[in-house]
Short mmCIF file of C-alpha atoms in Angstrom, two decimals:
data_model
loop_
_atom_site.label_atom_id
_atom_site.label_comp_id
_atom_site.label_asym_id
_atom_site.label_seq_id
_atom_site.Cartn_x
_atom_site.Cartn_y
_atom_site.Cartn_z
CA UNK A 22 0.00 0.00 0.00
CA UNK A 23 3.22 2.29 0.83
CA UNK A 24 4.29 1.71 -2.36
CA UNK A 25 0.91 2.52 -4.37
CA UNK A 26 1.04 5.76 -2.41
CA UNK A 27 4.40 6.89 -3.36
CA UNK A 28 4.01 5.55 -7.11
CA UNK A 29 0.13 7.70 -6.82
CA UNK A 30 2.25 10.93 -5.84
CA UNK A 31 5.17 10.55 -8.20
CA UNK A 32 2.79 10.39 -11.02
CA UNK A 33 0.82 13.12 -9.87
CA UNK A 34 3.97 15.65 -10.05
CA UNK A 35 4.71 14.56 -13.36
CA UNK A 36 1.00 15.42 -14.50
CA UNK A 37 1.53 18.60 -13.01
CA UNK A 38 5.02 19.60 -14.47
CA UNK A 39 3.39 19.08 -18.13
CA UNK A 40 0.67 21.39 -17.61
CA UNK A 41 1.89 24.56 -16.62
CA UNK A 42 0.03 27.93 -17.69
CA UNK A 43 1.89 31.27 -17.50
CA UNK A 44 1.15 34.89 -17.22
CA UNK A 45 -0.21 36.09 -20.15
CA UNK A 46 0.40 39.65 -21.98
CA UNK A 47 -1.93 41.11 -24.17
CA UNK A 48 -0.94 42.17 -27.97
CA UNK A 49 -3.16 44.69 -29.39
CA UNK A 50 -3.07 45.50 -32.89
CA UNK A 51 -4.54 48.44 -34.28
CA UNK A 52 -4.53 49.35 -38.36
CA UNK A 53 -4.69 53.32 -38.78
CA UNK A 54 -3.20 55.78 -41.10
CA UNK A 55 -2.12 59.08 -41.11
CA UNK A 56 -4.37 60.79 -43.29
CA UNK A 57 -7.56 59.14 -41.61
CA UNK A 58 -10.10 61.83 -40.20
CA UNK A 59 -11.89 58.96 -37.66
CA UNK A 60 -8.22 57.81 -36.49
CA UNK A 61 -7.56 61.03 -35.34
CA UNK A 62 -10.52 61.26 -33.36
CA UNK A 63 -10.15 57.71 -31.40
CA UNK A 64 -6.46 56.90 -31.40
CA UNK A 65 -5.51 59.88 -28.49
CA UNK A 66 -7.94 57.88 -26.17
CA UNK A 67 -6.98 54.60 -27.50
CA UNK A 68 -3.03 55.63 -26.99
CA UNK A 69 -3.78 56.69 -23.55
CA UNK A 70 -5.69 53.16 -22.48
CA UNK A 71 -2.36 51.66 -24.07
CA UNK A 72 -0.13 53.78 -22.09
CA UNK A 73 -2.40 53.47 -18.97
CA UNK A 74 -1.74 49.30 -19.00
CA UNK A 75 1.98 49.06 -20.44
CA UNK A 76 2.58 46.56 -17.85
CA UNK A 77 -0.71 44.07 -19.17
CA UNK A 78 -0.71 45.01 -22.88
CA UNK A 79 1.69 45.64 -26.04
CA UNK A 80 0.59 47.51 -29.00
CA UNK A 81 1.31 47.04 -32.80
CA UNK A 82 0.19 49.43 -35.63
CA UNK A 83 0.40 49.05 -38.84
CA UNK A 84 -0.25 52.20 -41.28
CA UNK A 85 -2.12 50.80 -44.28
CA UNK A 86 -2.32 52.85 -47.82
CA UNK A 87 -5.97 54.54 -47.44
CA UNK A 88 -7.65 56.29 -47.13
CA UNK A 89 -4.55 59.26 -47.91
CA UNK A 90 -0.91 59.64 -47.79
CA UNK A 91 1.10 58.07 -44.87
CA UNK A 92 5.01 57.44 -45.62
CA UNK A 93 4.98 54.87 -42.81
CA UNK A 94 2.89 52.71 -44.85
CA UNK A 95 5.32 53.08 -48.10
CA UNK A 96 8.45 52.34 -45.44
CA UNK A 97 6.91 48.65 -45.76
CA UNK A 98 4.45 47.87 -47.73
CA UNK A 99 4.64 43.79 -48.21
CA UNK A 100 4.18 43.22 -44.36
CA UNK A 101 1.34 45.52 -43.54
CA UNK A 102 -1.05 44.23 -47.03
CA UNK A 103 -0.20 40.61 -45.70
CA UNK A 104 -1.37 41.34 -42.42
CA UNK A 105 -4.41 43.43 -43.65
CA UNK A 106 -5.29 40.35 -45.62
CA UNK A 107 -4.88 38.09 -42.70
CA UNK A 108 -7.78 39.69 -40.17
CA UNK A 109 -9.92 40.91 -43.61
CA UNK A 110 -9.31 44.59 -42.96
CA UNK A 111 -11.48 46.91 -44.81
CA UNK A 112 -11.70 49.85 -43.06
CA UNK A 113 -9.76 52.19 -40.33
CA UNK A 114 -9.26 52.53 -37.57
CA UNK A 115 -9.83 48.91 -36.50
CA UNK A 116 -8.62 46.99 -33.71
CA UNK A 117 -8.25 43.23 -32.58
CA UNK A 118 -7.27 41.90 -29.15
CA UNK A 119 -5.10 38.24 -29.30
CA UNK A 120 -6.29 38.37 -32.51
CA UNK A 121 -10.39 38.92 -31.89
CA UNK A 122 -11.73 42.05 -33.33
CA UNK A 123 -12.73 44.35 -30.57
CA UNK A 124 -15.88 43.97 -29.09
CA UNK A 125 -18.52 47.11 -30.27
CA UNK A 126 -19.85 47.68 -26.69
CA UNK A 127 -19.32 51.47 -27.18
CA UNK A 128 -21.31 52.60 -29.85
CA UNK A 129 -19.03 52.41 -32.20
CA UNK A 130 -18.64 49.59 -34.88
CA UNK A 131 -17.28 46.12 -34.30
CA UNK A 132 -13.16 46.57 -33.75
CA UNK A 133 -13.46 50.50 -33.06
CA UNK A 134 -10.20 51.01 -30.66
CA UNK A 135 -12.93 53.66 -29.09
CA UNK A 136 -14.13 50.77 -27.44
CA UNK A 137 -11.29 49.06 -25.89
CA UNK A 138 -10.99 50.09 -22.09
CA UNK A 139 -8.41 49.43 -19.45
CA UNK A 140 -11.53 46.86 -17.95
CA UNK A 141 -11.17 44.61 -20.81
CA UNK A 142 -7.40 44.62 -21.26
CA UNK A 143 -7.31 43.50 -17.53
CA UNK A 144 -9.94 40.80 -18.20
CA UNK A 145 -8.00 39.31 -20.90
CA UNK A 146 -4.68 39.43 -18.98
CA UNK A 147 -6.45 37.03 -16.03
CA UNK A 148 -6.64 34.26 -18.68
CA UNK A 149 -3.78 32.28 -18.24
CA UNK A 150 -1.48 30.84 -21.22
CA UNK A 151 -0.06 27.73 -22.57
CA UNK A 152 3.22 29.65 -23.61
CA UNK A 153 5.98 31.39 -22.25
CA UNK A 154 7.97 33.80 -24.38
CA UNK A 155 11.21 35.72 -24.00
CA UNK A 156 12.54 37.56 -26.77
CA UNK A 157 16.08 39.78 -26.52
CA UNK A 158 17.89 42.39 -29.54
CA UNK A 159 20.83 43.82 -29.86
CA UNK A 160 22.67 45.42 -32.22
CA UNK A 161 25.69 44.97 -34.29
CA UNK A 162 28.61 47.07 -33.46
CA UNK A 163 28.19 49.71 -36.34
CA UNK A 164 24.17 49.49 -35.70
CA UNK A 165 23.66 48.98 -38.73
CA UNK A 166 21.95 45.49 -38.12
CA UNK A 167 19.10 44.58 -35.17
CA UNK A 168 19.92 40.65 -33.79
CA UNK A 169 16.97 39.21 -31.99
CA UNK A 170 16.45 36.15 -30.42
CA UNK A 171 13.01 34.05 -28.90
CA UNK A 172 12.70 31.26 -26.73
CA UNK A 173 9.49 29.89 -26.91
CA UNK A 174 8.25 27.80 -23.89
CA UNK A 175 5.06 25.23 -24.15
CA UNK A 176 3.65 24.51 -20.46
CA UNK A 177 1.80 21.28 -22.18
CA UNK A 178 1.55 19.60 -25.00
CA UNK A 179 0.08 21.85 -27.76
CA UNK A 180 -0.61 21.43 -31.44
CA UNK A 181 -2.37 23.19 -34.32
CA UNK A 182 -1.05 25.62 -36.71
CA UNK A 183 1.06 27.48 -34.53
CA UNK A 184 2.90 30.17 -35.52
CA UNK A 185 5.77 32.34 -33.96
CA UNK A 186 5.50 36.13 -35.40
CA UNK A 187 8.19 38.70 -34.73
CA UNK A 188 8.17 42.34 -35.58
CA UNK A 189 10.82 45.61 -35.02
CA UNK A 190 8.56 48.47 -34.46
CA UNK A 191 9.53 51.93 -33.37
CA UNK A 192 8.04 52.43 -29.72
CA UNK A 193 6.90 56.34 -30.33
CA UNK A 194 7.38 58.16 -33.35
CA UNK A 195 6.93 62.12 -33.08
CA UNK A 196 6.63 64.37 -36.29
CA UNK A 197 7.38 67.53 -35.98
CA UNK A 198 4.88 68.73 -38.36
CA UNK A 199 1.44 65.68 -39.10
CA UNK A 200 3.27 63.38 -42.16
CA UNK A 201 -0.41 62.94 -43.40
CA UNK A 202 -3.59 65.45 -43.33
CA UNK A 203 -5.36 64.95 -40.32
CA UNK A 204 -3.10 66.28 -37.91
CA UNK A 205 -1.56 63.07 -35.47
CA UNK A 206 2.19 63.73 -34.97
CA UNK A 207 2.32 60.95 -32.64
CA UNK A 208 2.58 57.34 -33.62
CA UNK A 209 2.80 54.05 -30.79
CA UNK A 210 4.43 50.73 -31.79
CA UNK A 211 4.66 51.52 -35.89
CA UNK A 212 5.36 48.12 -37.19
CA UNK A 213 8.75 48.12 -38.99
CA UNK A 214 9.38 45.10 -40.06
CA UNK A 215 8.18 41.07 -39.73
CA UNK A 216 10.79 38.69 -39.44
CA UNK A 217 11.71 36.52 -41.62
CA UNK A 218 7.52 38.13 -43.13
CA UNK A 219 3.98 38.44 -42.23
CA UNK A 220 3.58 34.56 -42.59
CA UNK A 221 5.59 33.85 -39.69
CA UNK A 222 7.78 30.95 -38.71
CA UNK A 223 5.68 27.74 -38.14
CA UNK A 224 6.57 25.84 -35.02
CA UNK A 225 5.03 22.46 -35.43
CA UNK A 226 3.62 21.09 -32.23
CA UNK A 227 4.86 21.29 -28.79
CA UNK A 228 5.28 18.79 -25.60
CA UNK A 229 4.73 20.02 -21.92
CA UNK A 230 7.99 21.77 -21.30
CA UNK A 231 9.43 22.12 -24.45
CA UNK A 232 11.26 25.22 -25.09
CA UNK A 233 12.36 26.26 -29.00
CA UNK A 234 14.79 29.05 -29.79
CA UNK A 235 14.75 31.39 -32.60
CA UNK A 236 16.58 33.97 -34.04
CA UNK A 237 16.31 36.55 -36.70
CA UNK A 238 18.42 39.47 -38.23
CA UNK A 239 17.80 42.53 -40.27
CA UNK A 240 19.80 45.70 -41.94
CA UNK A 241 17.91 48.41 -39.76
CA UNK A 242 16.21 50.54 -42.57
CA UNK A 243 13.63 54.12 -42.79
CA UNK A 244 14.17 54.28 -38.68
CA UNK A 245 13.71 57.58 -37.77
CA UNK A 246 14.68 56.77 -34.13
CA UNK A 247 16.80 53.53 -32.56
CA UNK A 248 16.51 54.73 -29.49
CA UNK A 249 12.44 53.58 -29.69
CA UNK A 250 13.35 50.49 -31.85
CA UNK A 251 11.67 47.64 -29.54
CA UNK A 252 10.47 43.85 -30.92
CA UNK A 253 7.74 42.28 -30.41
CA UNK A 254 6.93 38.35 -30.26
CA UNK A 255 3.46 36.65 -30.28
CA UNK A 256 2.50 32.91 -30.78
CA UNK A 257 -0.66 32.49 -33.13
CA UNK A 258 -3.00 30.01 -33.90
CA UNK A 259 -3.31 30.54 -37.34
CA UNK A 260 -6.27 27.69 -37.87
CA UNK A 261 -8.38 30.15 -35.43
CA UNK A 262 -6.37 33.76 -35.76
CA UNK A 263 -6.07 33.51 -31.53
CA UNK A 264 -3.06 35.06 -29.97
CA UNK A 265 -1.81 32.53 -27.07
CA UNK A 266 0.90 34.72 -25.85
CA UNK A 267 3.38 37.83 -26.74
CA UNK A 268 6.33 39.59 -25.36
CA UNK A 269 8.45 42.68 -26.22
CA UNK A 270 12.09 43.41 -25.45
CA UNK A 271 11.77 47.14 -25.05
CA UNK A 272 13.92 49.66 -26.89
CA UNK A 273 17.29 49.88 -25.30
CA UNK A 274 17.89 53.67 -25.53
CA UNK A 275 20.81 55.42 -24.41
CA UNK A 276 22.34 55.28 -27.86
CA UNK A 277 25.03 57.68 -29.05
CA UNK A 278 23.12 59.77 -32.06
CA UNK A 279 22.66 62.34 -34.37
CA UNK A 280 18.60 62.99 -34.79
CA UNK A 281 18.69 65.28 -37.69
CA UNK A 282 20.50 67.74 -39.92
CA UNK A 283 19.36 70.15 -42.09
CA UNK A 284 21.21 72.94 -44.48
CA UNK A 285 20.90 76.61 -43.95
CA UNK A 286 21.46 77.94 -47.39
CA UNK A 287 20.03 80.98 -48.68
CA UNK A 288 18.02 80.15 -52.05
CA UNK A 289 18.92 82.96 -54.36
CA UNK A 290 22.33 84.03 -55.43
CA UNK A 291 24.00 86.68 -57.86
CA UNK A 292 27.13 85.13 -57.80
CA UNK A 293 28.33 81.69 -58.37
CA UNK A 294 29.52 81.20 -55.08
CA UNK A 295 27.92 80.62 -51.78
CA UNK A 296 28.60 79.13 -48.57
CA UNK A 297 26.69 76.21 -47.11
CA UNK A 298 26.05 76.10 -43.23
CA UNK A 299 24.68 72.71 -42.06
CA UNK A 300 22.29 71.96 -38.61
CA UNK A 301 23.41 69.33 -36.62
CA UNK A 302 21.12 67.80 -33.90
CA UNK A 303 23.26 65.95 -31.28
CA UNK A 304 20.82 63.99 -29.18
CA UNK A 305 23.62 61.88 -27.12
CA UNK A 306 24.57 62.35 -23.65
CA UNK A 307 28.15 63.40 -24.89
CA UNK A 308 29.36 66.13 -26.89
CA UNK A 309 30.11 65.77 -30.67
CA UNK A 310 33.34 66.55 -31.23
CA UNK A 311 34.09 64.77 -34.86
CA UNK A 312 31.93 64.02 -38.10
CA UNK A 313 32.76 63.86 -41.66
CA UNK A 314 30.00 65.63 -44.19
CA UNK A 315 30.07 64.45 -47.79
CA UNK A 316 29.03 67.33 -50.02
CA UNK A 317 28.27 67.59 -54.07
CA UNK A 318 26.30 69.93 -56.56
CA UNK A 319 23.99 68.58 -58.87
CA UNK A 320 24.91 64.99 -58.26
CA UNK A 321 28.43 65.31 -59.38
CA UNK A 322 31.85 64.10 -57.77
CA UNK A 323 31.28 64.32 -53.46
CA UNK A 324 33.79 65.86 -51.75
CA UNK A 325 34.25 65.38 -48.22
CA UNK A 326 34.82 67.86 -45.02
CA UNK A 327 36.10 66.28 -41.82
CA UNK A 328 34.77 68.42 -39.18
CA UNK A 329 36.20 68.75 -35.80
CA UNK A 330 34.87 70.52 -32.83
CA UNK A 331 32.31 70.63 -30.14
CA UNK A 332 28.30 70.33 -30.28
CA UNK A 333 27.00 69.85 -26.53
CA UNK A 334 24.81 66.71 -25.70
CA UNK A 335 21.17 67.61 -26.30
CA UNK A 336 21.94 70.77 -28.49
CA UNK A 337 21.92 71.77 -32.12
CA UNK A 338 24.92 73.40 -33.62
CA UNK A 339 25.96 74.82 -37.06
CA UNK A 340 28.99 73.43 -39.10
CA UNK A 341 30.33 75.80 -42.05
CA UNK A 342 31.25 74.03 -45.23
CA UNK A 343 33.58 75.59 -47.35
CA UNK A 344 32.67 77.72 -50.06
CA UNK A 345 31.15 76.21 -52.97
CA UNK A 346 30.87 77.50 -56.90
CA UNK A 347 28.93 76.47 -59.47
CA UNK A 348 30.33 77.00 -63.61
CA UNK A 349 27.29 78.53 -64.61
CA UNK A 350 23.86 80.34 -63.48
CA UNK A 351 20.83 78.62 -63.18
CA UNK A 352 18.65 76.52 -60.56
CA UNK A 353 21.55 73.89 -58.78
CA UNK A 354 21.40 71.37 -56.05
CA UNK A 355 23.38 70.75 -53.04
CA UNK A 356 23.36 67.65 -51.56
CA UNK A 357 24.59 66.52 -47.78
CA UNK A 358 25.38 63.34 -46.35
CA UNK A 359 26.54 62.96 -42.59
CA UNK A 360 28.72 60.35 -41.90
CA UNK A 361 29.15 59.80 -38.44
CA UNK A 362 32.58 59.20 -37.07
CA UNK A 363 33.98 57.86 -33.55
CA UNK A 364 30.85 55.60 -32.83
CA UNK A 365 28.85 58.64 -33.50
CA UNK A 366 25.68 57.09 -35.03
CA UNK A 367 22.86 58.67 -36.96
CA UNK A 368 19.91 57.31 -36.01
CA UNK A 369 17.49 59.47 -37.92
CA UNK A 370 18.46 56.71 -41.07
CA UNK A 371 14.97 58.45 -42.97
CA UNK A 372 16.98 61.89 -43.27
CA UNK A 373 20.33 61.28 -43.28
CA UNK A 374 20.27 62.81 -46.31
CA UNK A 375 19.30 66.35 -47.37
CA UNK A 376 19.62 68.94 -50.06
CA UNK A 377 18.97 72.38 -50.79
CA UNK A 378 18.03 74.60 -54.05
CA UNK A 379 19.77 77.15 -55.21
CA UNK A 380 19.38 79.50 -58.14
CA UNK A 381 21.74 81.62 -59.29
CA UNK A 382 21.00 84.68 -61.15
CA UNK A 383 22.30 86.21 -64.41
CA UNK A 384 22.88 89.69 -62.94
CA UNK A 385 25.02 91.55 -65.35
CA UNK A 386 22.85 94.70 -65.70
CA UNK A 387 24.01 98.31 -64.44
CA UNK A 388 20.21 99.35 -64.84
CA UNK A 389 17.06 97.42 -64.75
CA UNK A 390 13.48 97.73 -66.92
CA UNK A 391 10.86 95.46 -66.71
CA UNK A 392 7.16 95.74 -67.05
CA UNK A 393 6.63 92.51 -65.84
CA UNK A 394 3.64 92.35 -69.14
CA UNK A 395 4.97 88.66 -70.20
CA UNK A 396 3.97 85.04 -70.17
CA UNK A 397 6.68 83.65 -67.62
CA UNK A 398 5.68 85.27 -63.92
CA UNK A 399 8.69 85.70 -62.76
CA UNK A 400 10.60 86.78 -66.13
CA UNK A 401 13.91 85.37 -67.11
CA UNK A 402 16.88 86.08 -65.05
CA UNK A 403 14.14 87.28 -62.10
CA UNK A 404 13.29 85.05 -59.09
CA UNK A 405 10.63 85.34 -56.29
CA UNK A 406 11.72 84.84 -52.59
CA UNK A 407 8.65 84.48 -50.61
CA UNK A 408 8.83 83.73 -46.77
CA UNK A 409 5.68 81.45 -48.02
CA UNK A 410 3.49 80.17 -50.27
CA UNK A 411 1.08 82.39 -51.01
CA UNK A 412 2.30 85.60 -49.49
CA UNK A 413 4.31 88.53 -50.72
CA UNK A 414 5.33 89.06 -54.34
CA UNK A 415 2.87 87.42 -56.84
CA UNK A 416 1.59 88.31 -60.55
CA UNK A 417 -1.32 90.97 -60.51
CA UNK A 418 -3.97 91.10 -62.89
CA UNK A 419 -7.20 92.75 -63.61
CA UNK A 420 -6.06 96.37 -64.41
CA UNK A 421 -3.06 96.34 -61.96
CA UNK A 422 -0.51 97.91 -64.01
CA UNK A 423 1.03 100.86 -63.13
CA UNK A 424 -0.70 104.31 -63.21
CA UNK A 425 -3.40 102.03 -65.58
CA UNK A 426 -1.10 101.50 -68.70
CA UNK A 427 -1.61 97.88 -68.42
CA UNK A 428 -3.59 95.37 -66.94
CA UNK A 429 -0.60 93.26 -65.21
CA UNK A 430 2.41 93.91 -63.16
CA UNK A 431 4.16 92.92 -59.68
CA UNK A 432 2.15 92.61 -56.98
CA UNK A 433 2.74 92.60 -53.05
CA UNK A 434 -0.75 92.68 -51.27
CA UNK A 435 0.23 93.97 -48.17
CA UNK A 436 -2.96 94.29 -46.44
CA UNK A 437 -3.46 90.59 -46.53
CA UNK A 438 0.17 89.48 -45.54
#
């Protein structure tokens, strides 16, 4: 009887051990774009739910192609159609929850994010999972590539078609000025890129306590910031679209960078030779003391200016290239390329390269005439240098001309500007 007992008990720990359930996070996934009027008006709420319950849910978005313009959508086109296929997205905003449209107990429609609330998140989080999931990143030295590896954890045996998912998304994206037309600057968890695609890796089945590692890489690409890049993990049932469990390894930060750069060149010259001043953004906790900036007019041979000095952490400072001269008059282009030096790193990768316009005039004239009473508005060798579009010098018509002579001429409508 001792014996039946201890056999009884033994066999009762084993059951046990091969049926573990873990902690579950919650991965919501929203589809929105930056030209959407109704996105505008539910993602700040939505955002501030996700931000509210960081610690029970992860968000993905992907920007999809309608109904406007959104470059975050062009960044990566392949993954986010896939995935807009997958779930039969046909309209935006639209949210699911481990892979269940959210539930229209608002008002709203049937996966509005207006009606996800912290209540539901929290509900979801109580139900246990069958998985465990840790997923880490790094980079490579010259940051150029993001290294990620998952270990994947069943608590008991599982089977179906299970698939592991991965994405790099950018954590918080801020605009200075709204990318699309209806006025969101910020952007949570923009979907990057899906690794090794959309389709996922498939697993096969797993027994109780069966862990599988995987790893991905990928040459970072259109990241405006790696300080925000984070990854996300998620294990999907793709026979039933459920989400069993998901993880993120959260942006590691701290990174030496350069945001942004811009030039400050003045557009119109009378001479052939000007002299380029370039903005440099340090956003590093140390100063900037060396870069190199390649430099070329209309696309031709680069040359390049090896600056040395000091821009303060956190600061923006102005480098001055040396003088530049075009052969002949004309519009012309100047192009700039930082390259960062010293484990400097530019992790604005969508801008690290920017140009300027330049025309150059055709002054030769002691004396000037011109009755502006031609085709062209403005006439040869004449250019217009409006602070912006719209205001200051334009072409007048409609008995405008001076002292009523003519009917057109130069016009600066002052009341209006």
């Amino acid at each position: 009887m001792k014996r039946f007992l201890l056999l009884a008990l033994v066999v009762t720990g084993l059951s046990q051990a091969t049926k573990a359930q873990y902690q579950r996070m919650v991965l919501l996934e929203e589809f929105t774009q930056a030209s959407c009027g109704p996105c505008a008006s539910q993602n700040p709420g939505f955002n501030a739910i996700l931000q509210a319950n960081e610690d029970k849910a992860i968000i993905l978005k992907f920007q999809v192609w309608w109904p406007g313009f959104d470059p975050m959508y062009l960044q990566n086109q392949p993954d986010v159609d896939a995935r807009v296929s997958y779930y039969g997205v046909t309209g935006v905003p639209h949210a699911t929850m481990d892979g269940v449209n959210v539930v229209n107990d608002c008002g709203y429609y049937e996966g509005a994010p207006a009606c996800v609330s912290g209540a539901e998140i929290t509900t979801e989080y109580g139900v246990t999972s069958p998985f465990e999931i840790n997923v880490t990143h790094s980079f490579s030295p010259d940051y150029s590539t993001i290294n990620i590896h998952v270990d994947v954890t069943a608590g008991s045996d599982m089977t179906g078609s299970l698939k592991l998912r991965c994405a790099v998304a950018e954590k918080n994206i801020n605009f200075d000025t709204p990318p699309g037309t209806n006025g969101e600057t910020e952007f949570l968890g923009v979907m990057k890129k899906m690794l090794p695609d959309a389709s996922g890796t498939s697993t096969g089945d797993f027994y109780g306590g069966e862990t599988k590692s995987y790893d991905f890489s990928w040459d970072l690409a259109n990241i405006y910031d790696m300080n925000q890049i984070e990854v996300v993990a998620w294990m999907q049932n793709d026979g039933t679209k459920g989400i069993m469990q998901a993880a993120v390894s959260d942006p590691i930060g701290g990174l030496p960078a350069i945001d942004y750069a811009s030039t400050d060149v003045s557009s119109i010259f009378c001479t052939n030779s000007f002299d380029p001043v370039v903005s440099v953004a340090n956003n590093s906790d140390d100063a900037l003391t060396a870069i190199d900036l390649s430099y070329s007019v209309d696309g031709g041979a680069a040359s390049v200016y090896n600056w040395t000095g000091s821009i303060a952490a956190h600061t923006t400072g102005n480098i001055n290239l040396p003088t530049v001269t075009v052969a002949t008059g004309g519009t012309h282009t100047l192009g700039v390329t930082l390259m960062p030096v010293g484990g400097t790193v530019d992790i604005n990768m969508v801008n690290n390269s920017i140009a300027s316009n330049i025309s150059v005039l055709d002054a030769t004239q002691v004396s000037v005439e011109e009755g502006f009473q031609g085709a062209d508005y403005p006439p040869a060798n004449w250019a217009v240098d409006n602070l912006s579009t719209g205001d200051g010098w334009v072409k007048g018509t409609g008995n405008v001309g001076g002292y009523g002579e003519s009917t057109i001429s130069s016009k600066a409508n002052f009341y209006y500007i």
